[in-house]
Short mmCIF file of C-alpha atoms and ligand atoms in Angstrom, two decimals:
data_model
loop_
_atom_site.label_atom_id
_atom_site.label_comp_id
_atom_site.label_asym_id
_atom_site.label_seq_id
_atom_site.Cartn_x
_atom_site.Cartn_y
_atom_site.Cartn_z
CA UNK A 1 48.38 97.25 87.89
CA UNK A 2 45.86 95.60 90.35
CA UNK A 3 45.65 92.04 90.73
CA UNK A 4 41.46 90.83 89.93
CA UNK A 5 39.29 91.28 93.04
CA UNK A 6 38.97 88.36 95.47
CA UNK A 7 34.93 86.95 95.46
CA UNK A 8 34.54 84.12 98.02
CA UNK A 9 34.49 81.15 94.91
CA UNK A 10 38.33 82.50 94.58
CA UNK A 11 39.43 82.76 97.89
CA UNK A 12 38.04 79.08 98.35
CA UNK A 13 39.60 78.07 95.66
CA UNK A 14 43.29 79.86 96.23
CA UNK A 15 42.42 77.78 99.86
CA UNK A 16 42.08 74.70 98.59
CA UNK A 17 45.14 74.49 95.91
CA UNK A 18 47.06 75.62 98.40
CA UNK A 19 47.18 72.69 100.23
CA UNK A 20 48.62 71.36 96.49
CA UNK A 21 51.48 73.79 96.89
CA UNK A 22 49.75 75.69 93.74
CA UNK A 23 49.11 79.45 94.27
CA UNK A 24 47.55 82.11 91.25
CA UNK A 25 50.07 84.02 89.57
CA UNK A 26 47.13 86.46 88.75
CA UNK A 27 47.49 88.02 92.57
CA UNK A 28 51.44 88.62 92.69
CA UNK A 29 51.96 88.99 88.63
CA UNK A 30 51.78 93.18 89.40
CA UNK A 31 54.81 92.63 91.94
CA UNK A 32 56.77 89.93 90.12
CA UNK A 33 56.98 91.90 86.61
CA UNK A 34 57.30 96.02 87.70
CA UNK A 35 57.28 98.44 85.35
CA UNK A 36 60.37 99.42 86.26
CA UNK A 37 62.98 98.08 88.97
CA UNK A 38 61.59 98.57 92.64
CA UNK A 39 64.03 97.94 95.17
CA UNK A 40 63.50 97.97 98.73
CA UNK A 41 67.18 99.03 99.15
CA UNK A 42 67.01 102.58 100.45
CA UNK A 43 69.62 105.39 99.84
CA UNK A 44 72.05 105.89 102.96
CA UNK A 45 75.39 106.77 103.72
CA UNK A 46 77.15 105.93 106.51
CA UNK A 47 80.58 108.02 107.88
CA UNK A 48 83.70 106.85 108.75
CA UNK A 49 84.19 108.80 111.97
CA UNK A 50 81.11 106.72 113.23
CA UNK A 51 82.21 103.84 112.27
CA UNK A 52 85.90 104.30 112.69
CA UNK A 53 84.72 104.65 116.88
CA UNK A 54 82.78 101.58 116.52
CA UNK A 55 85.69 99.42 114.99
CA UNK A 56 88.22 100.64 117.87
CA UNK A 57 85.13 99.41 120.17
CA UNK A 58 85.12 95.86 118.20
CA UNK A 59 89.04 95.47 118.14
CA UNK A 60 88.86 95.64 122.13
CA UNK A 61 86.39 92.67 121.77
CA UNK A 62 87.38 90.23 119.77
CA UNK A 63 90.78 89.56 117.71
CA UNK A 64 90.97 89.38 113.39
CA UNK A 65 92.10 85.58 114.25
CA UNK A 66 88.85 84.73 116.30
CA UNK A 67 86.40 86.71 114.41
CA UNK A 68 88.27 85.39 111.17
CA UNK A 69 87.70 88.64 109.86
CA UNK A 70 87.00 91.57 111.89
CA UNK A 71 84.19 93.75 110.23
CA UNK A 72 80.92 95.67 110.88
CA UNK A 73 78.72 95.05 108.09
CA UNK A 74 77.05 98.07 106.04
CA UNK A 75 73.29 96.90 106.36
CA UNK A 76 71.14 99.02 103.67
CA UNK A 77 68.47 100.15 106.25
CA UNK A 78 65.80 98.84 103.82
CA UNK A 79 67.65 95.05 103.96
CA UNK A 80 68.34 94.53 107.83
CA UNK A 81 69.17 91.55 108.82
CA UNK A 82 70.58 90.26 105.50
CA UNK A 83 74.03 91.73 104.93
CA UNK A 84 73.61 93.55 102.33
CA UNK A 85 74.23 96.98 100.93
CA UNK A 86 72.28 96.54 98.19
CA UNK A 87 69.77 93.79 96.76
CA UNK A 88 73.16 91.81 95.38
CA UNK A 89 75.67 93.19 97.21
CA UNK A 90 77.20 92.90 100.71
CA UNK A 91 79.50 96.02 102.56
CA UNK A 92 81.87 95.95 105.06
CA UNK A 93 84.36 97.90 107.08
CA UNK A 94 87.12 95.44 108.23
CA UNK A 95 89.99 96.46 111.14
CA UNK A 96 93.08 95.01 111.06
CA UNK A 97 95.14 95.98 114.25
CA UNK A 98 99.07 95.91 114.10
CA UNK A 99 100.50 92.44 114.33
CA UNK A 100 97.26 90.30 113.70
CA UNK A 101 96.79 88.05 110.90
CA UNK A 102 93.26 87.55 109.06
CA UNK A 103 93.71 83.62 108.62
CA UNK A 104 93.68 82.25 105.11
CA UNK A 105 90.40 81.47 103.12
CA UNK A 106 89.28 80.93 99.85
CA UNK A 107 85.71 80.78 98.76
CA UNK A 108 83.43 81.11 95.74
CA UNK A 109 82.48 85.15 96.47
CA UNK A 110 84.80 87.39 94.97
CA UNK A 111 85.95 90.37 97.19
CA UNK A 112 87.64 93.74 96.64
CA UNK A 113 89.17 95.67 99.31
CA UNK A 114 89.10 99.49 99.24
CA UNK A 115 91.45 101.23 101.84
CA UNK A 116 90.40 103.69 104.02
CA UNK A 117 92.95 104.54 106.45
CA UNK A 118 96.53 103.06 107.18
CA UNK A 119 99.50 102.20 105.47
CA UNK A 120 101.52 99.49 104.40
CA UNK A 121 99.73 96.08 105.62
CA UNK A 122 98.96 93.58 103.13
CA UNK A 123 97.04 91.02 101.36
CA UNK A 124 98.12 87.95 100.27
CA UNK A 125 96.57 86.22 97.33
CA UNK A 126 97.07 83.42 96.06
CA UNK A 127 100.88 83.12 96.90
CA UNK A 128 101.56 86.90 96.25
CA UNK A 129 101.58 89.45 98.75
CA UNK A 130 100.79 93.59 98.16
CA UNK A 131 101.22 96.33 100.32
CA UNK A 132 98.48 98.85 101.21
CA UNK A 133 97.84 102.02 100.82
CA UNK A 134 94.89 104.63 101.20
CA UNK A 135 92.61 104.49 98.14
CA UNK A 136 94.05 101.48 96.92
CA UNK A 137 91.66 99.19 94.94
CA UNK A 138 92.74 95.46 95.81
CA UNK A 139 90.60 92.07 94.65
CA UNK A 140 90.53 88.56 95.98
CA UNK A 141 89.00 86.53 92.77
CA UNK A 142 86.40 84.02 93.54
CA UNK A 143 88.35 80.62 94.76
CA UNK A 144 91.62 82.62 95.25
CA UNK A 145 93.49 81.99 99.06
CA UNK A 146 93.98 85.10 100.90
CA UNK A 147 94.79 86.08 104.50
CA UNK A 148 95.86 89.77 105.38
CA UNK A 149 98.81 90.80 108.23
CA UNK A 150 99.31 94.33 109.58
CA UNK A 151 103.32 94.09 110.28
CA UNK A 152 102.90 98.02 111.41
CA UNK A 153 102.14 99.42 114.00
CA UNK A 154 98.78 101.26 113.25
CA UNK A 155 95.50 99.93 112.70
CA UNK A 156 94.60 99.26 109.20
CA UNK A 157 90.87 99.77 107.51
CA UNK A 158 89.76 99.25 104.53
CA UNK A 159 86.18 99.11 102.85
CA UNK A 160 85.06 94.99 101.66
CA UNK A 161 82.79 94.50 98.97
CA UNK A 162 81.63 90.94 98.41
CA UNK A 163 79.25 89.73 95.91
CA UNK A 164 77.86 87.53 98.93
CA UNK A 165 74.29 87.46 98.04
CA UNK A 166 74.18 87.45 94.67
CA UNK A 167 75.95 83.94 95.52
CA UNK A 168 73.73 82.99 97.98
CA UNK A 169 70.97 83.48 95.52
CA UNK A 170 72.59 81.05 93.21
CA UNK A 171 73.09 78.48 95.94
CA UNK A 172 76.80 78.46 95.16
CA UNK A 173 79.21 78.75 98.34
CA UNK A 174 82.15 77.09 98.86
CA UNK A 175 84.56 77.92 101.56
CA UNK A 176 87.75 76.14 102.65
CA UNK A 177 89.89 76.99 105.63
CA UNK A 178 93.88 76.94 104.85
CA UNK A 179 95.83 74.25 106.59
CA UNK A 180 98.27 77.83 107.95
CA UNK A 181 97.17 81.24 109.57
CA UNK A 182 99.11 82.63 106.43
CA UNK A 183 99.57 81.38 102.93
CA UNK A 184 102.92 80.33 101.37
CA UNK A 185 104.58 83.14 99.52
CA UNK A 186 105.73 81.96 96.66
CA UNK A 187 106.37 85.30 94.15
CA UNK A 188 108.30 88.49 95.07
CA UNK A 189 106.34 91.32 95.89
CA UNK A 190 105.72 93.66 92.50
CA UNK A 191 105.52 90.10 90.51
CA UNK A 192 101.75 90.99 89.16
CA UNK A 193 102.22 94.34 88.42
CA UNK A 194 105.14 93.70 86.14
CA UNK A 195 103.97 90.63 84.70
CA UNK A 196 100.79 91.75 84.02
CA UNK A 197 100.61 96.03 84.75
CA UNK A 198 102.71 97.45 82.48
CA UNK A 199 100.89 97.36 79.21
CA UNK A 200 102.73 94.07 78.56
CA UNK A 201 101.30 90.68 78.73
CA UNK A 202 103.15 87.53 78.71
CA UNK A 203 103.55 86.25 75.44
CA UNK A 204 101.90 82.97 75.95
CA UNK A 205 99.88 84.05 78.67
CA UNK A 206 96.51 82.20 78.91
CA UNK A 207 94.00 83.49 81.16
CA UNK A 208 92.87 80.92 83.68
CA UNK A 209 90.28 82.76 85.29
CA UNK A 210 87.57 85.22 84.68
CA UNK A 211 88.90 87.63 87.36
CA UNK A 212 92.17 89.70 86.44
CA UNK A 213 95.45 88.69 87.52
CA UNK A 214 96.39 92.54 88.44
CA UNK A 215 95.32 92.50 92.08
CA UNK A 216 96.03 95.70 93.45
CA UNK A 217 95.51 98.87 91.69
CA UNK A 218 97.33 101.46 93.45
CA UNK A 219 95.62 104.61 94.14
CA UNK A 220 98.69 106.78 93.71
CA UNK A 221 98.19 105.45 89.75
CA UNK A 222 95.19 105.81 89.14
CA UNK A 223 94.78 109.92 90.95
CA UNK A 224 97.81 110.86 88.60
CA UNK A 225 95.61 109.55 85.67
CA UNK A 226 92.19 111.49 86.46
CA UNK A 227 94.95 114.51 87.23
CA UNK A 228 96.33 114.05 83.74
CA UNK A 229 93.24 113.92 82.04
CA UNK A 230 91.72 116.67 83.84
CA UNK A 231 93.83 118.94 81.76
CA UNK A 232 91.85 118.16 78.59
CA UNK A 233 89.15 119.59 80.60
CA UNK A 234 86.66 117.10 78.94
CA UNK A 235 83.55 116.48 81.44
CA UNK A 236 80.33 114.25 81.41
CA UNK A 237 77.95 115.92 82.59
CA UNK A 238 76.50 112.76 84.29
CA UNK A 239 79.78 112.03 85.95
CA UNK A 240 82.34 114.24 85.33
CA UNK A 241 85.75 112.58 84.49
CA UNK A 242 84.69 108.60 85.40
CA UNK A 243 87.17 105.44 84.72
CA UNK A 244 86.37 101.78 85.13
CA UNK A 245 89.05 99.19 86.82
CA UNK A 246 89.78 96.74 84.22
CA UNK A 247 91.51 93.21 84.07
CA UNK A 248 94.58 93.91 81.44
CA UNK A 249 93.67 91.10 80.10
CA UNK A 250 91.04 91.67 77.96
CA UNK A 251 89.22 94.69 79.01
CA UNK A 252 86.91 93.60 81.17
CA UNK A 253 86.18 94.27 84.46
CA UNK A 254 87.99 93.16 86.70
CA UNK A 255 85.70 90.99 88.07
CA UNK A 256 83.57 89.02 86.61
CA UNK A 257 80.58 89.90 89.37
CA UNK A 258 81.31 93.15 90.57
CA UNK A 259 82.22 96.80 88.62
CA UNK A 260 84.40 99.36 90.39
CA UNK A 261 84.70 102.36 89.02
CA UNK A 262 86.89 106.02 90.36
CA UNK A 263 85.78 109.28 89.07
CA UNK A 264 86.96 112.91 89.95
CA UNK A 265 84.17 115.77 90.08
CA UNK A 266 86.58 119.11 90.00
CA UNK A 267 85.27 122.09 92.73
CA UNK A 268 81.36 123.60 91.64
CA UNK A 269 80.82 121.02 88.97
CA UNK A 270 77.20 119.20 89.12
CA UNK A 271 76.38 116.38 87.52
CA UNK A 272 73.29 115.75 85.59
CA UNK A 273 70.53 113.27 86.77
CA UNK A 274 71.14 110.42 85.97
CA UNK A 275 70.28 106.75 86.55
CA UNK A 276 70.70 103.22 86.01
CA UNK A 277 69.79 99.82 87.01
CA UNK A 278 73.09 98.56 89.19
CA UNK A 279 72.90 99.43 92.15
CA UNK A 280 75.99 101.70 93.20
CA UNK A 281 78.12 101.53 96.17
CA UNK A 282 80.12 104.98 96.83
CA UNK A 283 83.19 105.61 99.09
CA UNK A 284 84.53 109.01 98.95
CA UNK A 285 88.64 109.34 98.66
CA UNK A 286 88.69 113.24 98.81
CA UNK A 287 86.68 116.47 98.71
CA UNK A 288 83.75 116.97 100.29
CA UNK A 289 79.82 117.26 98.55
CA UNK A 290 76.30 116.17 98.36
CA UNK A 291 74.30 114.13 96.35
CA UNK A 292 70.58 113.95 95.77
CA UNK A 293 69.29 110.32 95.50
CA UNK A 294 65.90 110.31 94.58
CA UNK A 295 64.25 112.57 97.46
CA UNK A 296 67.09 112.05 99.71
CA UNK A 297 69.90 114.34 100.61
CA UNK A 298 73.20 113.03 101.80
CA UNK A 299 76.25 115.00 102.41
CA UNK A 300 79.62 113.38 102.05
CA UNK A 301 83.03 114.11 102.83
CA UNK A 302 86.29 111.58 102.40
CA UNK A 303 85.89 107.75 103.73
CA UNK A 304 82.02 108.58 104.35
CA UNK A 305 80.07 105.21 101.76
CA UNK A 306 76.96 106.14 100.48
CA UNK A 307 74.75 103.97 98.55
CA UNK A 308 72.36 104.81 95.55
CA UNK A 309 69.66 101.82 94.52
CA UNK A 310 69.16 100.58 91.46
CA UNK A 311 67.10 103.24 88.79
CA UNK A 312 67.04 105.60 91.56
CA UNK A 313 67.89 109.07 90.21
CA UNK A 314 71.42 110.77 91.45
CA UNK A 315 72.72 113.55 91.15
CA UNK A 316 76.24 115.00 92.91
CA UNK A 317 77.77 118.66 93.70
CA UNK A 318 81.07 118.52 94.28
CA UNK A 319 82.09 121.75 96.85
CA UNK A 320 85.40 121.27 96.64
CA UNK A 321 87.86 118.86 93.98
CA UNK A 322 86.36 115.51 94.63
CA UNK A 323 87.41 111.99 94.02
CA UNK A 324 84.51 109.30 94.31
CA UNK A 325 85.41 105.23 94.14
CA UNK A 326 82.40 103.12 93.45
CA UNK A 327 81.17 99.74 93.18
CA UNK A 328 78.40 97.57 91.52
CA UNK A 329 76.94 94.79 89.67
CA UNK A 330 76.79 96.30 87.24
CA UNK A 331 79.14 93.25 84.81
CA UNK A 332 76.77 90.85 85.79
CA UNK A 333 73.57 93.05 84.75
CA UNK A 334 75.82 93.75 81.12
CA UNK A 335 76.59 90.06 80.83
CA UNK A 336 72.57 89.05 81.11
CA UNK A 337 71.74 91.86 78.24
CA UNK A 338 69.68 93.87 81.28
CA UNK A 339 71.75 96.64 82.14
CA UNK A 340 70.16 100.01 81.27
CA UNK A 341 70.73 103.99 82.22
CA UNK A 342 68.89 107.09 81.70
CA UNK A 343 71.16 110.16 81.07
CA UNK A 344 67.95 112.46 80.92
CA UNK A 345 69.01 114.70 77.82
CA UNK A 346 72.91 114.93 78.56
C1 LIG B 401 86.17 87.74 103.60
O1 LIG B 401 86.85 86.71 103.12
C2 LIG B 401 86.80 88.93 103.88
O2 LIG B 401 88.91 88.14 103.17
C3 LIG B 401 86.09 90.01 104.34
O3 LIG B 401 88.84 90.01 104.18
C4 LIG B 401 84.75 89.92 104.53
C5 LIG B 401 82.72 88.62 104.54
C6 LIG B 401 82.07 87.45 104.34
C7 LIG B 401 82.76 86.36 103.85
C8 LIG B 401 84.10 86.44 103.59
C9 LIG B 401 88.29 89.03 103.72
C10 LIG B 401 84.09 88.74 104.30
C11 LIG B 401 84.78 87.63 103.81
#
């Protein structure tokens, strides 16, 4: 659609109400309402050996205390100079070296934490500490206190995604420094995962927040699942054998802002085109592939994170067993009634 042609009576006019901050919607209507979504984030990926080099670079410059948290932002090449991965969402890579603490914070984004490489530092949210592992999936809800400590003695790195400017958008920050590098613990380690992991809730339990009290979701779990169910040999053809984190609470995702989602694409399978409007953030726990997003090609191979924009179509060829995490916005599209996909015929 092309907005009416400019005559010099219009452009006189558009001059003059200008001045009235008043401006036609006839000559931006075709780029406010599209047809169909139009993003200017661009499909990338971005690999971990790169990265990885660049981190060891940034942990000889600057401690997780000073920074407050040590991290290289994922910039979509489409969005520079925002921090963002996507239009809504904001990617990181974050180093924790042995014996540093990431101070305590709490603030209105909500944040997971997908690990990378490293074992056994933690998180502690919200008077509850977890320990780490590769391919873990591990939240911070939105207003929740957290600080991380790496009590071994090799460097920890895990993937952050934040729903930082979706937030920003709304005009809705809040942060708060803690009056401590590190929280009070105040519940032994395991405490959520019994209370809350093991298909049991308790009995009088009243959720007090959208986000779900489960806050790691150990990888080890969740591979032995997609293993099981393998065996069934059941596949979508748009993504193969594909489960969504939930809170146990009630179904939902597990946050309220942000989707996450692990899926296992066995050697030679290909998935169907396919495409929908939340924008998807990949990180690649094993196997190696390639996927075609829109007319780009991008290889991947395990802690590589590629990004596909919204309504862009993907598909992915798995070369050998593969085992894909991702993230979106994809709750926050369903809860405003706007989330679509296309699954072509399949
Ligand atoms: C944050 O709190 C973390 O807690 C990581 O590890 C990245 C980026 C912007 C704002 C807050 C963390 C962040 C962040």
């Amino acid at each position: 659609m092309s907005a009416p042609a400019e005559t010099p009576e219009r452009t006189a006019f558009y001059a003059k109400i200008d001045k009235q901050n008043l401006t036609p919607l006839w000559t931006v209507l075709g780029a406010l309402i599209t047809p169909e979504p139009r993003s200017a984030c661009v499909p990338f990926v971005w690999r971990f050996d790169e990265i990885r080099a660049a981190m060891i670079e940034a942990g000889g410059l600057i401690t997780a205390k000073e920074a407050e948290r040590r991290v290289l932002i994922l910039e979509n090449p489409g969005l520079r100079g925002q921090s963002k991965i996507t239009t809504s969402l904001y990617a990181g890579v974050q180093l924790v070296l042995p014996h540093e603490v990431a101070p305590a914070h709490r603030h209105s984004q909500s944040a997971l934490r997908f690990v990378l490489e490293g074992s056994g530092a933690h998180t502690s949210v919200d008077g509850e500490r977890t320990e780490m592992q590769v391919g873990d999936f591990v939240i911070t809800p939105s207003g929740a206190w957290h600080d991380h400590g790496n009590h071994t003695d090799k460097p920890m790195f895990w993937l952050d995604g934040l729903d930082i400017p979706l937030i920003q958008f709304l005009d809705a920050s809040f942060l708060e420094h803690g009056s401590a590098d590190e929280q009070t613990i105040t519940r032994p380690l395991g405490d959520a995962p019994a209370r809350f992991g093991a298909n049991m809730l308790p009995v009088d339990y009243h959720p007090a927040k959208m986000t779900s009290p489960i806050f790691n979701y150990p990888y080890a779990r969740s591979r032995e699942a997609l293993e099981t169910m393998r065996r069934s040999q059941e596949w979508d053809p748009c993504h193969g054998l594909k489960m969504r984190y939930i809170n146990p609470a009630n179904g939902a995702h597990a946050m309220p802002t942000i989707g996450a989602f692990l899926q296992l694409l066995p050697k030679g399978f290909a998935t169907a085109r396919y495409r929908s409007t939340d924008a998807t953030v990949f990180s690649v726990v094993e196997g190696h592939g390639i996927s075609h997003v829109g007319d780009t090609t991008i290889s991947w191979g395990p802690k590589d994170t590629f990004v596909v924009p919204s309504w862009k179509p993907v598909t992915h060829e798995a070369s050998e067993d593969a085992v894909l995490f991702s993230f979106s916005d994809r709750p926050v599209h369903e809860k405003l009634g706007i989330w679509r996909e296309d699954r072509g015929n399949a």
